[in-house]
PDB file of C-alpha atoms in Angstrom:
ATOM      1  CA  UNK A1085      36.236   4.744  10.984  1.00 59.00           C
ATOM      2  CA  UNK A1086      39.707   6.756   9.931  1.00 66.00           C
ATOM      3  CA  UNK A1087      41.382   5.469  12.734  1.00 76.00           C
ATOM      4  CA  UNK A1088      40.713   1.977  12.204  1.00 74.00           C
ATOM      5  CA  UNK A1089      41.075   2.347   8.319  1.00 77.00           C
ATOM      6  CA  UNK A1090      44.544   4.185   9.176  1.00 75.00           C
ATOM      7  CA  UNK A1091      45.409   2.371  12.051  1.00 79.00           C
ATOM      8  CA  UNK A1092      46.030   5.923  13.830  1.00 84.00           C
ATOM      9  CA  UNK A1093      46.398   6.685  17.443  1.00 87.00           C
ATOM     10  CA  UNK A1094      45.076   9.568  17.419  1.00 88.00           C
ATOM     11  CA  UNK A1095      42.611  11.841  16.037  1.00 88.00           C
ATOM     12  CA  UNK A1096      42.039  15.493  15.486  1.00 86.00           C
ATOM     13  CA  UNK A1097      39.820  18.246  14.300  1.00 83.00           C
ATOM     14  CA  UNK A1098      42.190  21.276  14.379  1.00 82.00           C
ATOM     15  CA  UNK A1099      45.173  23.289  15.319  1.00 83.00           C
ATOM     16  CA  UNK A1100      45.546  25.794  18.353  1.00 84.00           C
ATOM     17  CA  UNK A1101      48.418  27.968  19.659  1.00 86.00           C
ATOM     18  CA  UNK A1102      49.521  28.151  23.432  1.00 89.00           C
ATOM     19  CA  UNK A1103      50.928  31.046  24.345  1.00 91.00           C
ATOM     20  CA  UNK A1104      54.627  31.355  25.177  1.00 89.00           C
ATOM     21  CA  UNK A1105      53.894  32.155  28.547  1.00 89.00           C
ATOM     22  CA  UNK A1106      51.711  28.728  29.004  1.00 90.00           C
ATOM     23  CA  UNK A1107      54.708  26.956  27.508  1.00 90.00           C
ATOM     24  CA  UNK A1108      57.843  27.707  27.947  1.00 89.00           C
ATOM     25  CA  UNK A1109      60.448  24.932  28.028  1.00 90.00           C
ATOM     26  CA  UNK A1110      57.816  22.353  27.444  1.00 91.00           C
ATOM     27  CA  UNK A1111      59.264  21.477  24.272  1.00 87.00           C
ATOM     28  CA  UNK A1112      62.803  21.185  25.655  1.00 86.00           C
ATOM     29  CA  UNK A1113      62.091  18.827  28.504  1.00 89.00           C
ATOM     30  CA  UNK A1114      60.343  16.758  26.374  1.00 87.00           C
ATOM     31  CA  UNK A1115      63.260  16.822  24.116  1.00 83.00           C
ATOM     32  CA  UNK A1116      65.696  15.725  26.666  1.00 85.00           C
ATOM     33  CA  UNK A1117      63.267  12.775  28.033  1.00 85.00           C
ATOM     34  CA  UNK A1118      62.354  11.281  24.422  1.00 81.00           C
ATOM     35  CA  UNK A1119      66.613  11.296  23.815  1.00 80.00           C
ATOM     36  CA  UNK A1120      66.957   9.860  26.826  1.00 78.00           C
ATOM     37  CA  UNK A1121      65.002   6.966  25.946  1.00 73.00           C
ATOM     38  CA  UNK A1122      66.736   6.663  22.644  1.00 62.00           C
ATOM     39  CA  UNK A1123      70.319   7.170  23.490  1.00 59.00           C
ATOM     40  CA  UNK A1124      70.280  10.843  21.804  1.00 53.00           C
ATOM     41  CA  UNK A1125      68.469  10.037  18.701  1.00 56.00           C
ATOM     42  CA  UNK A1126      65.415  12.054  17.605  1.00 58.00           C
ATOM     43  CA  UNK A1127      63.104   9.890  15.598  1.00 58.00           C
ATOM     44  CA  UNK A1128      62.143  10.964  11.993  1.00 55.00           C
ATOM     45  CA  UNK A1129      58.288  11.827  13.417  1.00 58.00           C
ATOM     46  CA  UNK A1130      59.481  15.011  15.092  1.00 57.00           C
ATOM     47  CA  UNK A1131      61.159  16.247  12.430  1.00 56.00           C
ATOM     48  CA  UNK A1132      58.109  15.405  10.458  1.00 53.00           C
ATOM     49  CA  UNK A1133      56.116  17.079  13.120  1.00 60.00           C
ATOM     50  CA  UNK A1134      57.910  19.876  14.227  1.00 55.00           C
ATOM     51  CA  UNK A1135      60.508  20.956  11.264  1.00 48.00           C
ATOM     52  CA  UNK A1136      58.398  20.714   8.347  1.00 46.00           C
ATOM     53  CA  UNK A1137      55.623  22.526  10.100  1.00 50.00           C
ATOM     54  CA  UNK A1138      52.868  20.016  11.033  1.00 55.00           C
ATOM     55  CA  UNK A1139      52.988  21.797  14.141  1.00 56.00           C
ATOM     56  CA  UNK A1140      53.994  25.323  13.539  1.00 55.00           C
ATOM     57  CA  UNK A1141      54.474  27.463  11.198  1.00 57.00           C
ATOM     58  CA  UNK A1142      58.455  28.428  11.622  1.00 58.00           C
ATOM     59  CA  UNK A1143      61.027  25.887  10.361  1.00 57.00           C
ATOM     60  CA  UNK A1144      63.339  24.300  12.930  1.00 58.00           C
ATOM     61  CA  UNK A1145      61.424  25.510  16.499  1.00 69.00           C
ATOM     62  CA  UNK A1146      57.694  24.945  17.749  1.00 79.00           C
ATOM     63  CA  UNK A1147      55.766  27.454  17.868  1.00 81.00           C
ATOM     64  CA  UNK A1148      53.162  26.187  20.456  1.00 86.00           C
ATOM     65  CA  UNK A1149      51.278  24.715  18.176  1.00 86.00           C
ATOM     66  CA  UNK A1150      49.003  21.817  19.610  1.00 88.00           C
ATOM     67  CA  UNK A1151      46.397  19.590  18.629  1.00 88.00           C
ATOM     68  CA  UNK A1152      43.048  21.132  19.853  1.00 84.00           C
ATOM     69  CA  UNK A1153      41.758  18.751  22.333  1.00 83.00           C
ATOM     70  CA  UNK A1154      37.903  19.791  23.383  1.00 83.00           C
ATOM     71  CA  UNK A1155      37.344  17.226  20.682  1.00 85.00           C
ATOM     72  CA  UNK A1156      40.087  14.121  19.921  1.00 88.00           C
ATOM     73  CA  UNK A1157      39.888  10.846  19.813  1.00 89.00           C
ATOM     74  CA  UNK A1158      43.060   8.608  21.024  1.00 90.00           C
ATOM     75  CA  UNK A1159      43.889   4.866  21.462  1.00 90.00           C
ATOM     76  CA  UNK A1160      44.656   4.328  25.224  1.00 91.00           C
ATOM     77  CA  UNK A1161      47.465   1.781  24.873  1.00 91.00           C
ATOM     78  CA  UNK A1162      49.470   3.947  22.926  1.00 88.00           C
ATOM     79  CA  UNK A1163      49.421   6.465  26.266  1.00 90.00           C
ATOM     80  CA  UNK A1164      50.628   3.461  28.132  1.00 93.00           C
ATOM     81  CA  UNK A1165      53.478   2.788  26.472  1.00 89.00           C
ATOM     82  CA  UNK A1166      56.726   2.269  28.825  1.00 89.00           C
ATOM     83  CA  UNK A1167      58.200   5.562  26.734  1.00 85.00           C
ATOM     84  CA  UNK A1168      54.919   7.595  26.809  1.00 87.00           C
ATOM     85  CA  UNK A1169      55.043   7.103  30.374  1.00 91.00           C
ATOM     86  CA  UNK A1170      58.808   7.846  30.767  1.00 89.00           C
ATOM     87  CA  UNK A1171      57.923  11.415  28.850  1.00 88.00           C
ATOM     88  CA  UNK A1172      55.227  11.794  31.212  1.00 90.00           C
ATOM     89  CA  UNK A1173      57.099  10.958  34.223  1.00 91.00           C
ATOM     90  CA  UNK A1174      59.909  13.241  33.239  1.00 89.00           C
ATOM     91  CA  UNK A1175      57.421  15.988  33.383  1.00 89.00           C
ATOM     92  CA  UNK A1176      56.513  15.321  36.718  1.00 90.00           C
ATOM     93  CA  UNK A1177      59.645  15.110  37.677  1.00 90.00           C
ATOM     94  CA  UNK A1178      60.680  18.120  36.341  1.00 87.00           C
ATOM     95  CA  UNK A1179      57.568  19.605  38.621  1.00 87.00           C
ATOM     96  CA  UNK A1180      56.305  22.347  36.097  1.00 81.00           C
ATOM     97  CA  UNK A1181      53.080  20.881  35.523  1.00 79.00           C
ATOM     98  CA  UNK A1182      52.081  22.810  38.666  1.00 82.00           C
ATOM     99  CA  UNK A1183      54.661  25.694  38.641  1.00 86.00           C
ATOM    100  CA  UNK A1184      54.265  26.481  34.667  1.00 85.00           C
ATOM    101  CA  UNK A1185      50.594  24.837  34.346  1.00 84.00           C
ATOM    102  CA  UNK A1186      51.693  22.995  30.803  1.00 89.00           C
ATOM    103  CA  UNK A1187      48.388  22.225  29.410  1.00 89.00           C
ATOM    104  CA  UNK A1188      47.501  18.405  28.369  1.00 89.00           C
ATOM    105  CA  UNK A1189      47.191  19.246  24.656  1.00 90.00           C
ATOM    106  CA  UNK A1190      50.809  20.670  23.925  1.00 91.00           C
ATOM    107  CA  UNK A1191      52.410  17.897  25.968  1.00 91.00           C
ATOM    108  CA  UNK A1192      50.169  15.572  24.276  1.00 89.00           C
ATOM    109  CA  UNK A1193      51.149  16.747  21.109  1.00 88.00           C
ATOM    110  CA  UNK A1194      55.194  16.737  21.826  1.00 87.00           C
ATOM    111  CA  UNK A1195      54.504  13.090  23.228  1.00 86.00           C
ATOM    112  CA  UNK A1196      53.398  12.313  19.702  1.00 85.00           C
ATOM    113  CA  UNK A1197      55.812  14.486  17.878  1.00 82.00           C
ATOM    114  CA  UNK A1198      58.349  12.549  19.363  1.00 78.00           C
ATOM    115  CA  UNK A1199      57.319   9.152  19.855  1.00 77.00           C
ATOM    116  CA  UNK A1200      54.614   8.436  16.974  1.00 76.00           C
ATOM    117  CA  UNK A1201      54.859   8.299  13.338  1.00 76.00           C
ATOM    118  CA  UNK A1202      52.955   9.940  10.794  1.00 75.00           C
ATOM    119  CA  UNK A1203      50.292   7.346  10.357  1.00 80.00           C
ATOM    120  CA  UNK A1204      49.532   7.563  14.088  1.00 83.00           C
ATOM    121  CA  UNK A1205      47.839  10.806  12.954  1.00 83.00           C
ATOM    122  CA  UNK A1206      44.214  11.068  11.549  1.00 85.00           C
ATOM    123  CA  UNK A1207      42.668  14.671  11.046  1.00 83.00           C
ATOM    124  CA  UNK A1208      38.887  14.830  11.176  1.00 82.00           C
ATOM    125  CA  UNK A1209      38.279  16.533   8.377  1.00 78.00           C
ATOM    126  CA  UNK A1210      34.753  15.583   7.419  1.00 80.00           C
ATOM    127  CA  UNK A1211      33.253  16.515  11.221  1.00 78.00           C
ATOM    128  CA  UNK A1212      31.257  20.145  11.599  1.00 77.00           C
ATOM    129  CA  UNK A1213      32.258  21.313  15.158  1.00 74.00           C
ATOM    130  CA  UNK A1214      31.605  24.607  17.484  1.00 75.00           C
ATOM    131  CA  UNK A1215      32.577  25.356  20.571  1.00 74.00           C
ATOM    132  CA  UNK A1216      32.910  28.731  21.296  1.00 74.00           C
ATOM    133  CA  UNK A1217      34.239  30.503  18.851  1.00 72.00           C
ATOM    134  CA  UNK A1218      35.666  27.650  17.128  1.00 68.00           C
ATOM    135  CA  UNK A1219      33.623  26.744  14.110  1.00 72.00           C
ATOM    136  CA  UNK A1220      34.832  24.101  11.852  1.00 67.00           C
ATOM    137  CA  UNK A1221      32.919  23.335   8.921  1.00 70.00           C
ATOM    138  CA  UNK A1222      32.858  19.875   7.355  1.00 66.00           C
ATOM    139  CA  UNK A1223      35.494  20.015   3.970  1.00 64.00           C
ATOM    140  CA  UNK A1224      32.709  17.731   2.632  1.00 56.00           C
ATOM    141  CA  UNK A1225      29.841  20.662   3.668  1.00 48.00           C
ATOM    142  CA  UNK A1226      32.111  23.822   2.711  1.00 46.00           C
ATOM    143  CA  UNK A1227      32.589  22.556  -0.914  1.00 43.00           C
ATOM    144  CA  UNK A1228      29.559  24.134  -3.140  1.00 43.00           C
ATOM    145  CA  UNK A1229      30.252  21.400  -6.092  1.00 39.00           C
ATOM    146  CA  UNK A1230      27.892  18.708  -6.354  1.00 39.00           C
ATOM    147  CA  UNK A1231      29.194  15.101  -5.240  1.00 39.00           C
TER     148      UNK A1231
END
């Protein structure tokens, strides 16, 4: 129901990390293939995303942060956008998906820092998850007050 009040593409429950081994350059080629498709210019999202921390925790550089992805939710078309698929493509190209093993979430996640906006983004706030040892609590369940 938050995506279709918001009109987001895509949904989300928490953050993770990826190691800088599991990572590195990621964010770079993505970079290059989102200001390729552009003509140089980095869209307002990213620096939404990236520089003010949406994604990590240091100003100006990711930190590997990603949108944890055992549990998301995600309009297809968006995916299948002629400049998703360009980013995606690049990638390929670029043939680390095999040599480095870049994970679906963190590309994902760059994909969206870079091409979406901030309303594309809805964070499931109000869903109890565990997996693991990921437990999220429900904001609504964690609160002691009365509604």
């Amino acid at each position: 129901l938050a995506m279709n009040a918001t009109g987001g593409t895509y949904g989300f429950l928490a953050r993770a990390v990826e190691p800088p081994s599991l990572c590195k350059d990621l964010h770079e080629v993505v970079r290059a293939a989102a200001e390729g498709l552009r003509g140089g210019q980095i869209s307002s999202s990213e620096e939404l995303l990236v520089h003010r921390g949406l994604l990590g925790r240091q100003q100006g550089r990711w930190d590997g942060s990603f949108f944890y992805n055992n549990f998301e939710i995600s309009h297809l078309p968006f995916w299948r956008l002629p400049a998703q698929l360009e980013i995606f493509e690049a990638l390929e190209r670029n043939g680390s998906f095999l040599s480095r093993r870049w994970g679906d979430g963190p590309v994902r996640t760059l994909s969206l820092a870079f091409r979406g906006t901030e309303r594309d983004l809805v964070r499931f706030a109000d869903i109890p998850y565990w997996h693991q040892n990921l437990v999220l609590l429900s904001e609504r369940s964690s609160d002691p007050s009365p509604q």
